[in-house]
C-alpha cells in the first residue's frame, strides 16, 4: 500500500494541523494529534476526488528520504513530526 508523508504541526492548545508535502492544499486538523490523524485518510480521499473531477489523479507519494532531500520540505521535516498515512487505507485500518 502506498503511504503519503504527512507533517504534523502542533499550533497550541486544541489546534493541531497535518499537511502533505506531496498533496498541496490537502490538510487535516483537530483538537489533538489523534484527531488530526484519524481524519487524514478522509482528507486525502476528498483531495483525490477533486483531482478526479478535474481529470487528474493523485501524484505518487515520495519517501521520507526523498522529502528530506527536497530543500522545500527539509526544514519542515526536521522541525516537525512526520508520519506515514496509508492511502487508500487497508480494510484492517477500519477495525
CSV table of N, CA, C and O in Angstrom, one decimal:
chain,number,residue,atom,x,y,z
A,1,UNK,N,0.8,-1.2,0.0
A,1,UNK,CA,0.0,0.0,0.0
A,1,UNK,C,0.9,1.3,0.0
A,1,UNK,O,1.9,1.3,0.7
A,2,UNK,N,0.5,2.2,-0.8
A,2,UNK,CA,1.3,3.5,-0.8
A,2,UNK,C,1.0,4.3,0.5
A,2,UNK,O,-0.1,4.2,1.1
A,3,UNK,N,2.0,5.0,0.9
A,3,UNK,CA,1.9,5.9,2.1
A,3,UNK,C,2.4,7.3,1.8
A,3,UNK,O,3.4,7.4,1.1
A,4,UNK,N,1.6,8.2,2.1
A,4,UNK,CA,2.0,9.6,2.0
A,4,UNK,C,2.6,10.2,3.3
A,4,UNK,O,2.1,9.9,4.4
A,5,UNK,N,3.6,10.9,3.1
A,5,UNK,CA,4.3,11.5,4.3
A,5,UNK,C,3.4,12.7,4.7
A,5,UNK,O,3.0,13.5,3.8
A,6,UNK,N,3.1,12.8,6.0
A,6,UNK,CA,2.3,14.0,6.5
A,6,UNK,C,3.2,14.7,7.6
A,6,UNK,O,3.9,14.0,8.3
A,7,UNK,N,3.1,16.0,7.6
A,7,UNK,CA,3.8,16.8,8.6
A,7,UNK,C,2.8,17.2,9.6
A,7,UNK,O,1.7,17.8,9.3
A,8,UNK,N,3.0,17.0,10.9
A,8,UNK,CA,2.1,17.4,12.0
A,8,UNK,C,2.7,18.6,12.6
A,8,UNK,O,3.9,18.7,13.0
A,9,UNK,N,1.9,19.6,12.7
A,9,UNK,CA,2.2,20.9,13.4
A,9,UNK,C,1.3,21.1,14.6
A,9,UNK,O,0.1,21.2,14.4
A,10,UNK,N,1.9,21.2,15.7
A,10,UNK,CA,1.1,21.5,16.9
A,10,UNK,C,1.1,23.0,17.1
A,10,UNK,O,2.1,23.6,17.4
A,11,UNK,N,-0.1,23.6,16.9
A,11,UNK,CA,-0.2,25.0,16.9
A,11,UNK,C,-0.6,25.6,18.3
A,11,UNK,O,-1.0,26.8,18.4
A,12,UNK,N,-0.7,24.8,19.3
A,12,UNK,CA,-1.1,25.2,20.6
A,12,UNK,C,-2.3,24.4,21.1
A,12,UNK,O,-2.7,23.4,20.4
A,13,UNK,N,-2.8,24.8,22.2
A,13,UNK,CA,-3.9,24.0,22.8
A,13,UNK,C,-5.1,23.9,21.8
A,13,UNK,O,-5.5,24.9,21.2
A,14,UNK,N,-5.5,22.7,21.6
A,14,UNK,CA,-6.7,22.4,20.8
A,14,UNK,C,-6.5,22.8,19.3
A,14,UNK,O,-7.5,23.2,18.7
A,15,UNK,N,-5.3,22.8,18.8
A,15,UNK,CA,-5.1,23.2,17.4
A,15,UNK,C,-3.9,22.4,16.8
A,15,UNK,O,-2.8,22.8,17.0
A,16,UNK,N,-4.2,21.3,16.2
A,16,UNK,CA,-3.2,20.5,15.5
A,16,UNK,C,-3.5,20.4,14.0
A,16,UNK,O,-4.7,20.1,13.7
A,17,UNK,N,-2.5,20.7,13.2
A,17,UNK,CA,-2.8,20.6,11.8
A,17,UNK,C,-1.8,19.5,11.2
A,17,UNK,O,-0.7,19.3,11.7
A,18,UNK,N,-2.2,19.0,10.1
A,18,UNK,CA,-1.5,17.9,9.4
A,18,UNK,C,-1.6,18.2,7.9
A,18,UNK,O,-2.7,18.5,7.4
A,19,UNK,N,-0.4,18.3,7.3
A,19,UNK,CA,-0.4,18.5,5.8
A,19,UNK,C,0.5,17.6,5.1
A,19,UNK,O,1.4,17.0,5.7
A,20,UNK,N,0.3,17.5,3.8
A,20,UNK,CA,1.0,16.6,3.0
A,20,UNK,C,1.9,17.3,1.9
A,20,UNK,O,1.4,18.0,1.0
A,21,UNK,N,3.2,17.1,2.0
A,21,UNK,CA,4.1,17.8,1.1
A,21,UNK,C,3.8,17.4,-0.4
A,21,UNK,O,3.9,18.3,-1.3
A,22,UNK,N,3.4,16.2,-0.6
A,22,UNK,CA,3.1,15.8,-2.0
A,22,UNK,C,1.7,16.1,-2.5
A,22,UNK,O,1.4,15.9,-3.7
A,23,UNK,N,0.9,16.7,-1.6
A,23,UNK,CA,-0.5,17.0,-1.9
A,23,UNK,C,-0.8,18.4,-1.5
A,23,UNK,O,-1.4,18.7,-0.5
A,24,UNK,N,-0.3,19.4,-2.3
A,24,UNK,CA,-0.5,20.8,-1.9
A,24,UNK,C,-2.0,21.2,-1.7
A,24,UNK,O,-2.8,20.9,-2.5
A,25,UNK,N,-2.2,21.8,-0.5
A,25,UNK,CA,-3.5,22.2,-0.1
A,25,UNK,C,-4.3,21.1,0.6
A,25,UNK,O,-5.4,21.4,1.1
A,26,UNK,N,-3.8,19.9,0.7
A,26,UNK,CA,-4.5,18.9,1.4
A,26,UNK,C,-4.1,18.9,2.8
A,26,UNK,O,-2.9,18.7,3.2
A,27,UNK,N,-5.1,19.2,3.7
A,27,UNK,CA,-4.8,19.3,5.1
A,27,UNK,C,-5.8,18.6,6.0
A,27,UNK,O,-6.9,18.3,5.5
A,28,UNK,N,-5.4,18.3,7.2
A,28,UNK,CA,-6.3,17.6,8.1
A,28,UNK,C,-6.0,18.4,9.4
A,28,UNK,O,-5.0,19.0,9.6
A,29,UNK,N,-7.0,18.3,10.3
A,29,UNK,CA,-6.7,19.0,11.6
A,29,UNK,C,-7.6,18.5,12.7
A,29,UNK,O,-8.5,17.6,12.5
A,30,UNK,N,-7.4,19.0,13.9
A,30,UNK,CA,-8.2,18.5,15.0
A,30,UNK,C,-7.7,19.2,16.3
A,30,UNK,O,-6.8,20.0,16.3
A,31,UNK,N,-8.4,18.8,17.4
A,31,UNK,CA,-8.0,19.4,18.7
A,31,UNK,C,-6.8,18.8,19.2
A,31,UNK,O,-6.1,19.3,20.1
A,32,UNK,N,-6.4,17.6,18.7
A,32,UNK,CA,-5.2,16.9,19.1
A,32,UNK,C,-4.6,16.1,18.0
A,32,UNK,O,-5.2,16.0,16.9
A,33,UNK,N,-3.5,15.5,18.2
A,33,UNK,CA,-2.8,14.7,17.1
A,33,UNK,C,-3.7,13.5,16.7
A,33,UNK,O,-3.8,13.3,15.5
A,34,UNK,N,-4.2,12.8,17.7
A,34,UNK,CA,-5.1,11.7,17.3
A,34,UNK,C,-6.2,12.1,16.4
A,34,UNK,O,-6.5,11.4,15.4
A,35,UNK,N,-6.9,13.2,16.7
A,35,UNK,CA,-8.0,13.6,15.9
A,35,UNK,C,-7.5,14.0,14.5
A,35,UNK,O,-8.2,13.7,13.5
A,36,UNK,N,-6.4,14.7,14.4
A,36,UNK,CA,-5.9,15.0,13.1
A,36,UNK,C,-5.5,13.8,12.2
A,36,UNK,O,-5.7,13.7,11.0
A,37,UNK,N,-4.9,12.8,12.9
A,37,UNK,CA,-4.5,11.5,12.2
A,37,UNK,C,-5.7,10.8,11.8
A,37,UNK,O,-5.7,10.2,10.7
A,38,UNK,N,-6.8,10.7,12.6
A,38,UNK,CA,-8.0,10.0,12.3
A,38,UNK,C,-8.7,10.5,11.0
A,38,UNK,O,-9.2,9.7,10.2
A,39,UNK,N,-8.6,11.8,10.7
A,39,UNK,CA,-9.2,12.3,9.6
A,39,UNK,C,-8.3,12.5,8.4
A,39,UNK,O,-8.7,13.0,7.3
A,40,UNK,N,-7.0,12.1,8.5
A,40,UNK,CA,-6.0,12.3,7.4
A,40,UNK,C,-6.4,11.5,6.1
A,40,UNK,O,-6.3,12.1,5.1
A,41,UNK,N,-6.8,10.3,6.3
A,41,UNK,CA,-7.2,9.5,5.1
A,41,UNK,C,-8.4,10.1,4.4
A,41,UNK,O,-8.5,10.1,3.1
A,42,UNK,N,-9.3,10.6,5.2
A,42,UNK,CA,-10.5,11.2,4.6
A,42,UNK,C,-10.1,12.5,3.8
A,42,UNK,O,-10.7,12.8,2.8
A,43,UNK,N,-9.1,13.2,4.4
A,43,UNK,CA,-8.7,14.4,3.7
A,43,UNK,C,-8.1,14.1,2.3
A,43,UNK,O,-8.3,14.8,1.3
A,44,UNK,N,-7.3,13.0,2.3
A,44,UNK,CA,-6.7,12.6,1.0
A,44,UNK,C,-7.8,12.1,0.1
A,44,UNK,O,-7.7,12.4,-1.1
A,45,UNK,N,-8.8,11.4,0.6
A,45,UNK,CA,-9.9,11.0,-0.3
A,45,UNK,C,-10.6,12.2,-0.9
A,45,UNK,O,-10.9,12.2,-2.1
A,46,UNK,N,-10.9,13.2,-0.1
A,46,UNK,CA,-11.6,14.4,-0.7
A,46,UNK,C,-10.7,15.1,-1.7
A,46,UNK,O,-11.1,15.6,-2.8
A,47,UNK,N,-9.4,15.2,-1.4
A,47,UNK,CA,-8.4,15.7,-2.3
A,47,UNK,C,-8.4,15.0,-3.7
A,47,UNK,O,-8.4,15.6,-4.7
A,48,UNK,N,-8.3,13.6,-3.5
A,48,UNK,CA,-8.3,12.8,-4.7
A,48,UNK,C,-9.6,13.0,-5.6
A,48,UNK,O,-9.6,13.0,-6.8
A,49,UNK,N,-10.7,13.1,-4.9
A,49,UNK,CA,-12.0,13.3,-5.6
A,49,UNK,C,-12.0,14.6,-6.4
A,49,UNK,O,-12.4,14.7,-7.5
A,50,UNK,N,-11.4,15.7,-5.8
A,50,UNK,CA,-11.3,16.9,-6.5
A,50,UNK,C,-10.4,16.8,-7.7
A,50,UNK,O,-10.7,17.4,-8.8
A,51,UNK,N,-9.3,16.1,-7.5
A,51,UNK,CA,-8.4,15.9,-8.7
A,51,UNK,C,-9.1,15.2,-9.8
A,51,UNK,O,-9.0,15.5,-11.0
A,52,UNK,N,-9.8,14.1,-9.4
A,52,UNK,CA,-10.5,13.3,-10.4
A,52,UNK,C,-11.5,14.1,-11.2
A,52,UNK,O,-11.7,14.0,-12.4
A,53,UNK,N,-12.2,15.0,-10.5
A,53,UNK,CA,-13.2,15.8,-11.1
A,53,UNK,C,-12.5,16.8,-12.1
A,53,UNK,O,-13.2,17.2,-13.1
A,54,UNK,N,-11.3,17.1,-11.9
A,54,UNK,CA,-10.5,18.0,-12.8
A,54,UNK,C,-9.8,17.1,-13.9
A,54,UNK,O,-8.9,17.7,-14.6
A,55,UNK,N,-10.0,15.8,-13.9
A,55,UNK,CA,-9.3,15.0,-14.9
A,55,UNK,C,-7.9,14.6,-14.5
A,55,UNK,O,-7.1,14.2,-15.4
A,56,UNK,N,-7.5,14.8,-13.2
A,56,UNK,CA,-6.2,14.5,-12.8
A,56,UNK,C,-6.2,13.3,-11.8
A,56,UNK,O,-7.3,12.9,-11.4
A,57,UNK,N,-5.1,12.8,-11.4
A,57,UNK,CA,-5.0,11.8,-10.4
A,57,UNK,C,-4.0,12.2,-9.3
A,57,UNK,O,-3.1,13.1,-9.5
A,58,UNK,N,-4.0,11.5,-8.2
A,58,UNK,CA,-3.1,11.7,-7.1
A,58,UNK,C,-1.6,11.5,-7.6
A,58,UNK,O,-1.4,10.5,-8.3
A,59,UNK,N,-0.7,12.4,-7.2
A,59,UNK,CA,0.7,12.1,-7.6
A,59,UNK,C,1.2,11.0,-6.8
A,59,UNK,O,0.7,10.7,-5.7
A,60,UNK,N,2.2,10.3,-7.3
A,60,UNK,CA,2.8,9.2,-6.5
A,60,UNK,C,3.5,9.8,-5.2
A,60,UNK,O,4.1,10.9,-5.3
A,61,UNK,N,3.4,9.1,-4.1
A,61,UNK,CA,4.0,9.6,-2.9
A,61,UNK,C,5.5,9.4,-3.0
A,61,UNK,O,6.0,8.5,-3.5
A,62,UNK,N,6.2,10.4,-2.4
A,62,UNK,CA,7.7,10.3,-2.2
A,62,UNK,C,8.0,9.7,-0.9
A,62,UNK,O,7.2,9.8,0.1
A,63,UNK,N,9.2,9.1,-0.8
A,63,UNK,CA,9.6,8.6,0.5
A,63,UNK,C,10.0,9.7,1.4
A,63,UNK,O,10.3,10.8,1.0
A,64,UNK,N,10.2,9.4,2.7
A,64,UNK,CA,10.7,10.4,3.7
A,64,UNK,C,12.1,10.8,3.3
A,64,UNK,O,12.4,12.0,3.3
A,65,UNK,N,12.9,9.9,2.8
A,65,UNK,CA,14.3,10.3,2.4
A,65,UNK,C,14.2,11.3,1.2
A,65,UNK,O,15.0,12.2,1.2
A,66,UNK,N,13.3,11.0,0.3
A,66,UNK,CA,13.2,11.9,-0.9
A,66,UNK,C,12.8,13.3,-0.4
A,66,UNK,O,13.3,14.3,-0.9
A,67,UNK,N,11.9,13.4,0.5
A,67,UNK,CA,11.4,14.7,1.0
A,67,UNK,C,12.5,15.4,1.8
A,67,UNK,O,12.6,16.6,1.8
A,68,UNK,N,13.3,14.6,2.6
A,68,UNK,CA,14.3,15.2,3.4
A,68,UNK,C,15.4,15.9,2.4
A,68,UNK,O,16.0,16.8,2.8
A,69,UNK,N,15.5,15.3,1.2
A,69,UNK,CA,16.5,15.8,0.3
A,69,UNK,C,15.9,17.0,-0.5
A,69,UNK,O,16.7,17.7,-1.2
A,70,UNK,N,14.6,17.3,-0.4
A,70,UNK,CA,14.0,18.4,-1.1
A,70,UNK,C,14.1,19.6,-0.3
A,70,UNK,O,13.5,19.7,0.8
A,71,UNK,N,14.8,20.7,-0.7
A,71,UNK,CA,15.0,21.9,0.1
A,71,UNK,C,13.7,22.6,0.5
A,71,UNK,O,13.7,23.3,1.5
A,72,UNK,N,12.6,22.3,-0.3
A,72,UNK,CA,11.4,23.0,0.0
A,72,UNK,C,10.7,22.4,1.3
A,72,UNK,O,9.9,23.0,1.9
A,73,UNK,N,11.1,21.2,1.7
A,73,UNK,CA,10.5,20.5,2.8
A,73,UNK,C,11.4,20.0,3.9
A,73,UNK,O,11.0,19.6,4.9
A,74,UNK,N,12.7,20.1,3.6
A,74,UNK,CA,13.7,19.6,4.6
A,74,UNK,C,13.6,20.2,6.0
A,74,UNK,O,13.6,19.5,7.0
A,75,UNK,N,13.4,21.5,6.0
A,75,UNK,CA,13.2,22.2,7.4
A,75,UNK,C,12.0,21.8,8.1
A,75,UNK,O,12.0,21.5,9.3
A,76,UNK,N,10.9,21.6,7.3
A,76,UNK,CA,9.6,21.2,7.9
A,76,UNK,C,9.8,19.8,8.5
A,76,UNK,O,9.3,19.5,9.6
A,77,UNK,N,10.4,18.9,7.8
A,77,UNK,CA,10.6,17.6,8.3
A,77,UNK,C,11.5,17.5,9.5
A,77,UNK,O,11.3,16.8,10.5
A,78,UNK,N,12.5,18.4,9.5
A,78,UNK,CA,13.5,18.4,10.6
A,78,UNK,C,12.8,19.1,11.9
A,78,UNK,O,13.1,18.7,13.0
A,79,UNK,N,11.9,20.0,11.7
A,79,UNK,CA,11.4,20.8,12.8
A,79,UNK,C,10.0,20.3,13.3
A,79,UNK,O,9.5,20.8,14.3
A,80,UNK,N,9.4,19.4,12.6
A,80,UNK,CA,8.1,18.9,13.0
A,80,UNK,C,8.1,17.3,12.9
A,80,UNK,O,9.0,16.7,12.4
A,81,UNK,N,7.0,16.8,13.4
A,81,UNK,CA,6.9,15.3,13.3
A,81,UNK,C,6.3,14.9,12.0
A,81,UNK,O,5.3,15.5,11.5
A,82,UNK,N,7.0,13.9,11.4
A,82,UNK,CA,6.5,13.4,10.1
A,82,UNK,C,5.9,12.0,10.4
A,82,UNK,O,6.5,11.2,11.1
A,83,UNK,N,4.8,11.7,9.7
A,83,UNK,CA,4.2,10.4,9.9
A,83,UNK,C,3.8,9.9,8.5
A,83,UNK,O,3.7,10.7,7.5
A,84,UNK,N,3.6,8.6,8.4
A,84,UNK,CA,3.1,8.0,7.1
A,84,UNK,C,1.6,7.7,7.2
A,84,UNK,O,1.2,7.1,8.2
A,85,UNK,N,0.9,8.1,6.2
A,85,UNK,CA,-0.5,7.9,6.1
A,85,UNK,C,-0.8,7.0,4.9
A,85,UNK,O,-0.5,7.3,3.8
A,86,UNK,N,-1.4,5.8,5.2
A,86,UNK,CA,-1.7,4.8,4.2
A,86,UNK,C,-2.9,5.3,3.4
A,86,UNK,O,-3.9,5.7,3.9
A,87,UNK,N,-2.7,5.3,2.0
A,87,UNK,CA,-3.9,5.6,1.2
A,87,UNK,C,-3.8,4.8,-0.1
A,87,UNK,O,-2.7,4.9,-0.8
A,88,UNK,N,-4.8,4.2,-0.5
A,88,UNK,CA,-6.1,4.0,0.3
A,88,UNK,C,-5.8,3.2,1.5
A,88,UNK,O,-5.0,2.3,1.5
A,89,UNK,N,-6.6,3.5,2.6
A,89,UNK,CA,-6.4,2.7,3.8
A,89,UNK,C,-6.8,1.2,3.6
A,89,UNK,O,-7.7,0.9,2.9
A,90,UNK,N,-6.1,0.3,4.3
A,90,UNK,CA,-6.4,-1.1,4.2
A,90,UNK,C,-7.7,-1.3,5.0
A,90,UNK,O,-8.1,-0.5,5.8
A,91,UNK,N,-8.4,-2.4,4.6
A,91,UNK,CA,-9.6,-2.7,5.3
A,91,UNK,C,-9.4,-2.9,6.8
A,91,UNK,O,-10.2,-2.6,7.7
A,92,UNK,N,-8.2,-3.4,7.2
A,92,UNK,CA,-7.9,-3.7,8.6
A,92,UNK,C,-7.8,-2.4,9.4
A,92,UNK,O,-8.0,-2.4,10.6
A,93,UNK,N,-7.5,-1.3,8.8
A,93,UNK,CA,-7.3,0.0,9.5
A,93,UNK,C,-8.7,0.5,10.0
A,93,UNK,O,-8.7,1.3,11.0
A,94,UNK,N,-9.8,0.0,9.4
A,94,UNK,CA,-11.1,0.5,9.9
A,94,UNK,C,-11.6,-0.3,11.1
A,94,UNK,O,-12.5,0.1,11.7
A,95,UNK,N,-10.9,-1.4,11.4
A,95,UNK,CA,-11.4,-2.3,12.5
A,95,UNK,C,-10.8,-1.8,13.8
A,95,UNK,O,-9.9,-1.2,14.0
